[in-house]
Coordinates of C-alpha atoms and ligand atoms in Angstrom, one line a residue:
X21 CA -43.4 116.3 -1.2
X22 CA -41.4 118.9 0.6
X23 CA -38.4 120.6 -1.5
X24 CA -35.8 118.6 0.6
X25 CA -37.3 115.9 -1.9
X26 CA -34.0 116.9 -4.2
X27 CA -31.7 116.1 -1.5
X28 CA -33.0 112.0 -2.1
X29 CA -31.1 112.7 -6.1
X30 CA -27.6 113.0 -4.7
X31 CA -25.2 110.3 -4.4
X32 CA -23.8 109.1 -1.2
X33 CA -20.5 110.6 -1.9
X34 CA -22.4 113.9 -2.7
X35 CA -24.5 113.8 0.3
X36 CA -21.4 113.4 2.8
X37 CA -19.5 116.1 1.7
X38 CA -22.3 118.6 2.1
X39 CA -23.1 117.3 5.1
X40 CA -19.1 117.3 6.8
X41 CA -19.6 121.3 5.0
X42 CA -22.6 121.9 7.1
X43 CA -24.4 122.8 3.7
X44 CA -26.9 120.2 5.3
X45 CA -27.4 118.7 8.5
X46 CA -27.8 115.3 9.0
X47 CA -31.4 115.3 10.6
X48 CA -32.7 117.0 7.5
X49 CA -30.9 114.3 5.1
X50 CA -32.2 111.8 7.2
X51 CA -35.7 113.8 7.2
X52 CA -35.5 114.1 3.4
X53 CA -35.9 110.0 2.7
X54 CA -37.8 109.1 5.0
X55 CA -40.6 111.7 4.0
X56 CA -39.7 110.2 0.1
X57 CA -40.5 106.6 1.5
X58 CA -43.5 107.9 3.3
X59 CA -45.0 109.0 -0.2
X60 CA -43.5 106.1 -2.3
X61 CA -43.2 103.1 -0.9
X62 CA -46.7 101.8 -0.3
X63 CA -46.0 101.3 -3.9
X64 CA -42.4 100.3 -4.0
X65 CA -42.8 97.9 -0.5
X66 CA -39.4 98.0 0.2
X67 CA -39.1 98.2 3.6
X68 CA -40.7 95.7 5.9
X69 CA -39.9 98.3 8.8
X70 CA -38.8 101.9 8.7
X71 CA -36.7 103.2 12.1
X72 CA -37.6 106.4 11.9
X73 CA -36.4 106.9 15.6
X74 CA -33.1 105.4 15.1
X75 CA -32.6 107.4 11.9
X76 CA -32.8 110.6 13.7
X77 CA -31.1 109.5 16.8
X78 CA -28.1 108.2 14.6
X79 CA -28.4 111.7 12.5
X80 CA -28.0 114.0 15.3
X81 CA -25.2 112.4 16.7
X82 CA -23.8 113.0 13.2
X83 CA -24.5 116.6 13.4
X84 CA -23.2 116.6 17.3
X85 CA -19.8 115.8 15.5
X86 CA -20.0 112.7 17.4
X87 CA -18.9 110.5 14.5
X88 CA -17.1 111.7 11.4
X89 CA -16.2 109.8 8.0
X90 CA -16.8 109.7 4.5
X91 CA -20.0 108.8 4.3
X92 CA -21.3 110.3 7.7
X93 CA -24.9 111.2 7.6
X94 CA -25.9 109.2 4.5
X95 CA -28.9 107.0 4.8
X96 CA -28.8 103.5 4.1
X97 CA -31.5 100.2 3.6
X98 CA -30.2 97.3 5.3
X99 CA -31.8 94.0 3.9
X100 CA -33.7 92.7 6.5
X101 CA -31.2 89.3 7.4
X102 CA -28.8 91.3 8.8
X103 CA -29.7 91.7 12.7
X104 CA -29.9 94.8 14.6
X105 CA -30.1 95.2 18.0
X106 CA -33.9 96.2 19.3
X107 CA -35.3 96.4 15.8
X108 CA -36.9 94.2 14.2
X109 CA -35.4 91.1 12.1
X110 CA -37.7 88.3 10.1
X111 CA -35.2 87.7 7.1
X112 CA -38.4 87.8 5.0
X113 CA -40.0 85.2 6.9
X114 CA -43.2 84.7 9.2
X115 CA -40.9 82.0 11.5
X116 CA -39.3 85.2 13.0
X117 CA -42.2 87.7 13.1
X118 CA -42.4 90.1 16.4
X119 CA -38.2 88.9 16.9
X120 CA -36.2 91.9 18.5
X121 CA -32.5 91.2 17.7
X122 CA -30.4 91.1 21.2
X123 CA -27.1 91.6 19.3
X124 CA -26.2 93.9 16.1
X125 CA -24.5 92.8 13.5
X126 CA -20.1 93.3 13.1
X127 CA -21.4 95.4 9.7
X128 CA -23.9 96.9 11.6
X129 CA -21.6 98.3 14.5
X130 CA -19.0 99.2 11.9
X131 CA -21.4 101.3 9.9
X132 CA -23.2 102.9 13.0
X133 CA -19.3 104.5 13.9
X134 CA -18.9 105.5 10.5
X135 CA -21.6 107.8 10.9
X136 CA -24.2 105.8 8.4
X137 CA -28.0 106.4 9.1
X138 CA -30.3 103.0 8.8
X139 CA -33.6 103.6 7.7
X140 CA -34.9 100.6 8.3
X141 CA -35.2 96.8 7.0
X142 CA -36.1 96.3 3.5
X143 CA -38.2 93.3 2.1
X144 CA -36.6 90.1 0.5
X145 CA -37.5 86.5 -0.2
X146 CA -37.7 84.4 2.7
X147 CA -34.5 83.5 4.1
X148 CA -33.0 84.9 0.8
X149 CA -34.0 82.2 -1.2
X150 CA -35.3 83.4 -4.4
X151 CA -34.8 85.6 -7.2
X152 CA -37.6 88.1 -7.3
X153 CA -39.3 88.8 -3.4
X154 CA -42.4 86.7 -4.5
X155 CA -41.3 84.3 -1.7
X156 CA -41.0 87.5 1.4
X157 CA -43.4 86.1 4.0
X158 CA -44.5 90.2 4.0
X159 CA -45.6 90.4 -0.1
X160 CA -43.8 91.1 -2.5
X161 CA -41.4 94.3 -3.8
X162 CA -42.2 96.7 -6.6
X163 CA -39.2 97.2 -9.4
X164 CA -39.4 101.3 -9.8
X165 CA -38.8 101.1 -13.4
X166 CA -41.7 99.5 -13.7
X167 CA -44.2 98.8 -10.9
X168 CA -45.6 95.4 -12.3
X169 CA -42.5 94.0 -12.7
X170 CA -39.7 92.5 -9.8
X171 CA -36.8 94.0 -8.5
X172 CA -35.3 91.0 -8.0
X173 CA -34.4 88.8 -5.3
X174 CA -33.9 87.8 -3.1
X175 CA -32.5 91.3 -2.2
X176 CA -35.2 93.0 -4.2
X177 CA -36.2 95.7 -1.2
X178 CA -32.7 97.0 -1.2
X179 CA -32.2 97.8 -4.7
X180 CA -35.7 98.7 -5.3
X181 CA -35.4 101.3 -2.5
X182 CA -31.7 102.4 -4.2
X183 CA -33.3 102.7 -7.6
X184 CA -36.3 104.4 -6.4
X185 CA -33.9 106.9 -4.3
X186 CA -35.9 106.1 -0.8
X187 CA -32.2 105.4 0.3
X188 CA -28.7 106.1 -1.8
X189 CA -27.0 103.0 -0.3
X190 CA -28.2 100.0 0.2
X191 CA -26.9 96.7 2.0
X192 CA -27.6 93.0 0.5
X193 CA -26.4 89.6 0.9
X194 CA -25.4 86.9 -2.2
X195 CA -25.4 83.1 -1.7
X196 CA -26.4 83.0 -5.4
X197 CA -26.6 86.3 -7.0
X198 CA -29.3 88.2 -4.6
X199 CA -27.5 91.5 -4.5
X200 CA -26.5 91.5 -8.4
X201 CA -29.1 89.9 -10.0
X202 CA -31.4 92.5 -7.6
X203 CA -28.8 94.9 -9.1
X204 CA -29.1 94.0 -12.6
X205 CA -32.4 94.6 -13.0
X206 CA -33.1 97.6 -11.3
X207 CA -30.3 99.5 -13.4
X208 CA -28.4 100.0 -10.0
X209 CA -24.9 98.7 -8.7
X210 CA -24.3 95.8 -6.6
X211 CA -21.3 93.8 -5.1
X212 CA -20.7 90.4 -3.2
X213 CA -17.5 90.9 -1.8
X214 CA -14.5 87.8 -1.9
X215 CA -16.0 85.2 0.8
X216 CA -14.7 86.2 3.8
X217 CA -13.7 89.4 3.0
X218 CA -16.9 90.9 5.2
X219 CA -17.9 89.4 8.2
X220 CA -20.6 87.1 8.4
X221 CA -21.7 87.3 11.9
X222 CA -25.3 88.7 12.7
X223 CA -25.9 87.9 9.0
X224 CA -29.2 85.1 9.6
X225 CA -27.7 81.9 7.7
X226 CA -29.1 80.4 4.3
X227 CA -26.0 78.4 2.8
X228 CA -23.1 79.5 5.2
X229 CA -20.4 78.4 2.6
X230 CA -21.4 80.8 0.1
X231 CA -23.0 83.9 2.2
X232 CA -21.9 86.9 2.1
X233 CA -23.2 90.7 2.5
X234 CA -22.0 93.4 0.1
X235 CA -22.9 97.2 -0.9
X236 CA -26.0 98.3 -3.4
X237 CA -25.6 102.1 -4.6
X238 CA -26.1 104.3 -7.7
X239 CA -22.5 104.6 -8.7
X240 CA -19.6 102.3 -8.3
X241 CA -17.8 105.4 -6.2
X242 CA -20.7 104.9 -3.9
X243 CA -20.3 101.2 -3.8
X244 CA -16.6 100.7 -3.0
X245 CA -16.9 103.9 -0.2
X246 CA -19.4 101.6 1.6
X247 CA -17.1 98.4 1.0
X248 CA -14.5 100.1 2.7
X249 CA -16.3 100.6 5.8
X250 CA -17.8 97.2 6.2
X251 CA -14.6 95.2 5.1
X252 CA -12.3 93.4 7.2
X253 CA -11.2 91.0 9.5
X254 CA -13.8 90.1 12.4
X255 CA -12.5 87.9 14.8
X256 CA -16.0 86.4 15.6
X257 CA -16.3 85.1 12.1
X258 CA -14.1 82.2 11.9
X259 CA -14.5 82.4 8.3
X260 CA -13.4 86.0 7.9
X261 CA -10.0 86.7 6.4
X262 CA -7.3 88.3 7.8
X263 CA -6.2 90.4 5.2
X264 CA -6.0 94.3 4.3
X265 CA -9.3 95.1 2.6
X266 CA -8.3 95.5 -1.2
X267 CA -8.0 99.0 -2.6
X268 CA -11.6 99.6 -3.9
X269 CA -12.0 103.5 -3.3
X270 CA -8.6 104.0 -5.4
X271 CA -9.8 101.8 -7.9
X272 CA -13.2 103.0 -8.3
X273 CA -11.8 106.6 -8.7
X274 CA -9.0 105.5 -11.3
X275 CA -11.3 103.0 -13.7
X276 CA -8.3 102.9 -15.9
X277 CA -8.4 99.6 -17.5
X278 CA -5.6 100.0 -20.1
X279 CA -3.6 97.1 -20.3
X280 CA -6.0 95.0 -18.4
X281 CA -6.7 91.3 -19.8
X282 CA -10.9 91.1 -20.1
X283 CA -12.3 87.6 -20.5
X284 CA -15.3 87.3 -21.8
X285 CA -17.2 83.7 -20.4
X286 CA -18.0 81.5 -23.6
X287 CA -20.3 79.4 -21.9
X288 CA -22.9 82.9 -20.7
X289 CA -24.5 83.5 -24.3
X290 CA -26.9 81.9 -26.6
X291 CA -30.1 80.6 -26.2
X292 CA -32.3 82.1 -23.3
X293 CA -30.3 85.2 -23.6
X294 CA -33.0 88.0 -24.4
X295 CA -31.2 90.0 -27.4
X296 CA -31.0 93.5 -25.9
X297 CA -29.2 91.7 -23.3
X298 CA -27.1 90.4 -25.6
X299 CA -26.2 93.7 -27.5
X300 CA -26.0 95.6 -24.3
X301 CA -23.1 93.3 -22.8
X302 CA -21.2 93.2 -26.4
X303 CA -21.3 96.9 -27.4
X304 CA -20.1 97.3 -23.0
X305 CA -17.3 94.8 -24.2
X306 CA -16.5 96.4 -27.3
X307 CA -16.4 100.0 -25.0
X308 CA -13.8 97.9 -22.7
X309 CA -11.4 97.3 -25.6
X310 CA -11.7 100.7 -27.1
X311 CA -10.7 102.2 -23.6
X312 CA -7.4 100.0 -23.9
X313 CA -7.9 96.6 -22.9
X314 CA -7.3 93.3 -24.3
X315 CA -10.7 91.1 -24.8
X316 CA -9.9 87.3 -24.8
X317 CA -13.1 84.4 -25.2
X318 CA -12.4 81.9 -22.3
X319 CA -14.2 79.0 -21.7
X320 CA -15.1 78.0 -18.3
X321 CA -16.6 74.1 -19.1
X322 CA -17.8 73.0 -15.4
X323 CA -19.9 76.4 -15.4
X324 CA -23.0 74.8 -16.9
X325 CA -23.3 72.9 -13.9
X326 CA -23.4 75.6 -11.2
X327 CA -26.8 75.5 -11.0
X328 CA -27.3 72.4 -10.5
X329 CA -24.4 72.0 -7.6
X330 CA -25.8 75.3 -6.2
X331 CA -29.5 73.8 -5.7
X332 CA -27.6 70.5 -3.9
X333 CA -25.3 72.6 -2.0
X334 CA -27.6 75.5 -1.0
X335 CA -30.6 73.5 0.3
X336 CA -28.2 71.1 2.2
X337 CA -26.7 74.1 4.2
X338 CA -30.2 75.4 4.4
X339 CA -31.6 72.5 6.0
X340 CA -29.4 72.0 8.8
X341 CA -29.3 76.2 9.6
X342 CA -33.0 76.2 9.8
X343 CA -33.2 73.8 12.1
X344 CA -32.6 76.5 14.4
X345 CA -36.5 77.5 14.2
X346 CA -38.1 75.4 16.6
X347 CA -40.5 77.6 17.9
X348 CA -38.8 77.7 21.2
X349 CA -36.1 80.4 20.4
X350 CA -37.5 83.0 18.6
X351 CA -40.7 84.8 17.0
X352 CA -43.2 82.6 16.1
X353 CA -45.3 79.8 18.3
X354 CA -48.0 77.6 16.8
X355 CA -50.4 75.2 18.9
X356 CA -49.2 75.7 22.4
X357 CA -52.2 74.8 24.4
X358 CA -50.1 73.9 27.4
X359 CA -50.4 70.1 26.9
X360 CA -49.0 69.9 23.2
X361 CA -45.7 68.2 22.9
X362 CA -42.8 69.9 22.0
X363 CA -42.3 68.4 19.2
X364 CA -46.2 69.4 18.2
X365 CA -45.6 72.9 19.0
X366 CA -42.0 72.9 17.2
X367 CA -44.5 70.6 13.7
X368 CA -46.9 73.7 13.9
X369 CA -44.6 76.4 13.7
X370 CA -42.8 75.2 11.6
X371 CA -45.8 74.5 9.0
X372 CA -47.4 77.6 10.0
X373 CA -44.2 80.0 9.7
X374 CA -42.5 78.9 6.9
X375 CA -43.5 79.1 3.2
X376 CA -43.6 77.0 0.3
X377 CA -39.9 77.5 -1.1
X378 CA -38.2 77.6 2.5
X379 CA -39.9 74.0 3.0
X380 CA -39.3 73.0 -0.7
X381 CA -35.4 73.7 0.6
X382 CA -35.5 71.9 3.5
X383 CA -36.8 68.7 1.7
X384 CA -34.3 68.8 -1.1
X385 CA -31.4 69.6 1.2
X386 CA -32.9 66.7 4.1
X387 CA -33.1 64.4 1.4
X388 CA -29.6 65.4 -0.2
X389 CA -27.9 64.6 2.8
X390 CA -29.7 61.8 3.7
X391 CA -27.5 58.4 4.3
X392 CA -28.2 56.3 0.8
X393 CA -28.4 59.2 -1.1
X394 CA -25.3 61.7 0.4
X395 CA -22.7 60.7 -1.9
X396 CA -24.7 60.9 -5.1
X397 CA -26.4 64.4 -4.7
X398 CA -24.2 66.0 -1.8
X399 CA -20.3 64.7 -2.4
X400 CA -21.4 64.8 -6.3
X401 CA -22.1 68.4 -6.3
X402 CA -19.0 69.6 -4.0
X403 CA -16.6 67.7 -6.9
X404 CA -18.7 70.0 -9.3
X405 CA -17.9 73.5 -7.0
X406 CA -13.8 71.8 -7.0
X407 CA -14.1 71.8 -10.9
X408 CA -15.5 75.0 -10.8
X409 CA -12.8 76.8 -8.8
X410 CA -10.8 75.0 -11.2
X411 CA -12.0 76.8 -14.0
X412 CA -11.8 80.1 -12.4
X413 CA -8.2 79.5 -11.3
X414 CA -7.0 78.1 -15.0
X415 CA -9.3 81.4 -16.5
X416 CA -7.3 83.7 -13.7
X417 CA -3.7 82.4 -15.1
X418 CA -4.8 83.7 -18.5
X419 CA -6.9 87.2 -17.3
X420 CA -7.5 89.5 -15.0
X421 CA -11.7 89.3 -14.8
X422 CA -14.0 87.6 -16.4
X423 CA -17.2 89.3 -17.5
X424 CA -21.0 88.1 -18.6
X425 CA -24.2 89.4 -18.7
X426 CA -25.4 89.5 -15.2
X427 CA -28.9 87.7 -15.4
X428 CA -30.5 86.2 -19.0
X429 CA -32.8 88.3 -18.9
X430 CA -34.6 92.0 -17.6
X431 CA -36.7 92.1 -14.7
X432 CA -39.7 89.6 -15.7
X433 CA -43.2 90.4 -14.5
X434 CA -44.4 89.5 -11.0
X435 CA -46.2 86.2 -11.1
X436 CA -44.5 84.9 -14.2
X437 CA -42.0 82.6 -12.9
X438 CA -43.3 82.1 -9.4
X439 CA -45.4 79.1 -10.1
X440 CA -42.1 77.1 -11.9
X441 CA -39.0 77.2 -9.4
X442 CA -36.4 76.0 -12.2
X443 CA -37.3 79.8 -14.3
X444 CA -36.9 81.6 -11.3
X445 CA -33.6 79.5 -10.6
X446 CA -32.6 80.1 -14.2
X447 CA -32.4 84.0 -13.1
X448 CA -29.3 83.2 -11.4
X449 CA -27.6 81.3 -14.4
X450 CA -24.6 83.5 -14.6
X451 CA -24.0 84.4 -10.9
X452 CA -23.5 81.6 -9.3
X453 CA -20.5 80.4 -10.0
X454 CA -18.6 83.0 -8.1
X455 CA -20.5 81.9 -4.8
X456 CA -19.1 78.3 -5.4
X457 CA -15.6 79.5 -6.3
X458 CA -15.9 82.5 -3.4
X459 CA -14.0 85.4 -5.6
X460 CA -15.7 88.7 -5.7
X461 CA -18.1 89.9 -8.7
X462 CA -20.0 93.2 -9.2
X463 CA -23.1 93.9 -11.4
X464 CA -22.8 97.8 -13.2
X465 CA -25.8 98.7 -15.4
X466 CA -24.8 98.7 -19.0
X467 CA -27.6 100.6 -20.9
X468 CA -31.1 99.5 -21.8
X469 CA -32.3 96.2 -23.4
X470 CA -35.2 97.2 -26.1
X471 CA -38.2 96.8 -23.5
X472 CA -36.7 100.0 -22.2
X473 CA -35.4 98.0 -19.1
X474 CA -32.1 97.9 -17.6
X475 CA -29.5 95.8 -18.5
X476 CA -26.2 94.6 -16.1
X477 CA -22.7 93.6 -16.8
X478 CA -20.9 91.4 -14.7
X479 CA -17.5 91.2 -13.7
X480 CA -15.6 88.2 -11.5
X481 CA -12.6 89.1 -9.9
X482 CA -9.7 86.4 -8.4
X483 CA -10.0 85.7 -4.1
X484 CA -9.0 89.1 -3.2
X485 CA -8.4 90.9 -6.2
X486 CA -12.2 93.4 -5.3
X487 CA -10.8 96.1 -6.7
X488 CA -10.5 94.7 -9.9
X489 CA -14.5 95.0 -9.7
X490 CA -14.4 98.6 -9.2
X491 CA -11.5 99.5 -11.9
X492 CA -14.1 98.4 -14.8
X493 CA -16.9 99.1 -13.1
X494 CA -15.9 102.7 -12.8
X495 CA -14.4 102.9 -16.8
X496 CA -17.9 101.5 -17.9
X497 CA -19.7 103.6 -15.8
X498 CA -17.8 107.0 -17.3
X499 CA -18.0 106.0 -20.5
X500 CA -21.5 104.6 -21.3
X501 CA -22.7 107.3 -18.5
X502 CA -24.9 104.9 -16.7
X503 CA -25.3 106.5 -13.4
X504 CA -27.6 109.2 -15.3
X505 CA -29.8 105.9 -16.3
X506 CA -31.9 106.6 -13.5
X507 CA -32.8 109.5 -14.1
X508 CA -35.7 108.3 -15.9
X509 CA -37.1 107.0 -13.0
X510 CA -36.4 110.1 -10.7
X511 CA -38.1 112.3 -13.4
X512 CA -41.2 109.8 -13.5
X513 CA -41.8 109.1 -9.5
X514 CA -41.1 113.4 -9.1
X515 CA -43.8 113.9 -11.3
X516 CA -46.2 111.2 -9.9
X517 CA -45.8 112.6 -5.9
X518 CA -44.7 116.8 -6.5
Ligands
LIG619 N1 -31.9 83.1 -6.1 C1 -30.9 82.2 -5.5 C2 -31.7 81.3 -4.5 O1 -32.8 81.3 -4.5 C3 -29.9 83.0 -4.8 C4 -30.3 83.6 -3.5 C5 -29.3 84.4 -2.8 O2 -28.3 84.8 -3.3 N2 -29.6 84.6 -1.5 O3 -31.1 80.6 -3.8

């Protein structure tokens, strides 16, 4: 690789400020990763499309001084359910294969005028449900760290392509955990934003009561720089708030967490915690309380049945938003001979261009909903997510965040839990309950477990309270110097392509 290869080491934050001194231009940033993702990621597969066009297009006008911000010129990976306009969107999934967006995304236009570069799409389970990229219509992702292991899912190809520095930001989307648990187990940072708190529209629906897209980066600096810019009201999500973005770039550069009340989830330990997990989270908590604040144990009862309400509630969402693929509106068509029915054509497209989970989803969520059954399964599991908002807002009187481990366990090996759906569920244990309650929760690498293998620390904030996130993100981050975790991986990869 070319000696612009060390430009792909910096961190967004870095990279902007060069750039806005004209140390660097844009074109050559931009130049920089995708030459790195040329030599890397026919191992890595995280990207399903690279624009390399757009990319330089969107550079240049960086250099022309045409846009201007804090991160101007700093390339990103946008998770491949966000649309954009012209370029090419499957969410993962064969159904939408050859589809050319009409429309970009609200985050999409807001990060274009803040002078962002997309590279391209990156890979991800289909429709975003799953927890390792096993289930991307397009093959699986690679975890850098280790090549025969996953980086996670669903939003696997962003953080794989954040870890691997192909791209020093990253956008994902979280129904259940996919940017954190992706996050978690790639040693990198990741955030799902308060529900509403960025806009939903262009984002391709899974479960549209707990979506939401949210910033992947190396540091937490980098992370809450992006939230700023894709926060905020958007009047064509009726769902979006309309509320000042909380103060997550003031947070993230204070990280004092003196005085702040820390509670630490009862319920998140024990059995089916791997032990370096385990030590990693306590010694981060034991770092928390010698930097000032007050650790309290909190119990949170109704979380033990998140799951289960999650895999009611998800599926049933999921069933009625993918009705939407009926061969007739976008990508894929199957068995139109000219006399087939519609409804043939609309039966073999569907078969054809969905995979096993999607239609495993559609099934549970049809049958959820269904009229003899609705109450039991459906109405049962949204009294669950009411006692679990309940347990946030009781936990919430008491403390400012709540922390756990971020996933059970490090990234598992690909093909160990895609034959058993419940283990791959289980990888999304402990962040979950945030979707259902809708607050905000980050994942921020906390050292290694003993496989050598990152480890991540989650933190859940109250509706609104984001910044909170970034505060101890940002003190754990300084003090257990995890941004230099990777590294390892830089020094590794360098090696394998100099
Ligand atoms: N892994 C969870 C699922 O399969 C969460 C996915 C997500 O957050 N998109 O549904």
């Amino acid at each position: 690789m070319s000696g612009d290869s060390e430009l792909c080491r910096l961190e967004a934050s870095e990279l902007a400020k060069r750039i806005a001194d004209r140390d660097v231009s844009a074109v050559e940033v931009a130049q920089a990763h995708l030459d790195r993702i040329a030599a890397l990621d026919t191992a890595y597969h995280a990207f399903l499309h690279v624009d390399v066009d757009g990319a330089l297009a969107q550079a240049k006008r960086v250099d022309a001084g045409e846009v201007e911000g804090p991160l101007a010129g700093v390339p990103l990976a946008l998770k491949d359910v966000i649309v954009t306009r012209g370029v090419p969107t499957t969410a993962g999934s064969r159904i939408l294969e050859g589809w050319l967006p009409p429309y970009d995304a609200t985050i999409v236009e807001r990060m274009r005028d803040a002078g962002i570069v997309v590279l391209g799409k990156t890979n991800m389970d289909e429709f975003a449900m799953g927890s390792s990229t096993e289930h991307s219509g397009y093959g699986a992702a690679h975890n850098p760290w280790d090549l025969d292991r996953t980086p996670g899912g669903s939003g696997g190809g962003s953080a794989a392509a954040v870890a691997g520095f192909l791209a020093p930001l990253g956008i994902g989307t979280d129904t259940g955990g996919s940017i954190r648990q992706p996050a978690a187990v790639t040693g990198t940072v990741g955030i799902k934003p308060t529900y509403g708190g960025v806009s939903r529209y262009g984002l391709i629906a899974f479960s549209s009561s707990l979506d939401q897209a949210g910033p992947c980066a190396r540091t937490v600096l980098d992370a809450a720089l992006l939230h700023e810019v894709i926060a905020g009201h958007d009047s064509r999500d009726s769902t979006s708030i309309d509320a000042p973005v909380p103060p997550v770039v003031d947070a993230a550069r204070d990280g004092d967490v003196s005085g702040m009340r820390i509670g630490v989830v009862k319920e998140f330990a024990g059995d089916g915690y791997q032990s370096g997990v385990t030590a990693r989270f306590d010694e981060a908590v034991a770092t928390l309380a010698g930097l000032g604040a007050e650790v309290i144990e909190v119990s949170c009862p109704h979380f033990d049945y998140a799951l289960a309400a999650y895999y009611l509630i998800a599926p049933s969402e999921a069933s009625s938003n993918l009705a939407r693929y009926d061969a007739m509106r976008y990508g894929l068509r199957v068995g139109d001979d000219g006399e087939a029915s519609a409804e043939a054509v609309m039966a073999a497209t569907r078969e054809a261009g969905f995979g096993a989970e999607v239609k495993r989803r559609i099934i549970l969520g049809t049958y959820a909903l269904s009229a003899g059954y609705y109450d039991a399964y459906y109405g049962q599991a949204q009294k669950v997510r009411t006692l679990i908002k309940r347990d946030f807002e009781s936990a919430f009187e008491q403390v400012d965040v709540l922390v756990s481990p971020t996933t059970p366990t490090t990234a598992f090996k690909l093909g160990e839990r895609v034959d058993d759906p419940l283990s791959m569920y289980l990888a999304d244990l402990c962040t979950i309950p945030s979707n259902l309650y809708g607050g905000p929760a980050m994942s921020v690498p906390c050292g290694l477990s003993d496989d050598g293998l990152p480890v991540g620390f989650q933190v859940m904030a109250p509706v609104l309270a984001d910044d909170r996130l970034y505060r101890v993100g940002a003190a754990l981050e300084q003090a257990l110097g995890t941004a230099a975790l990777l590294d390892e991986v830089w020094r590794r990869d360098h090696a394998a392509t100099s």
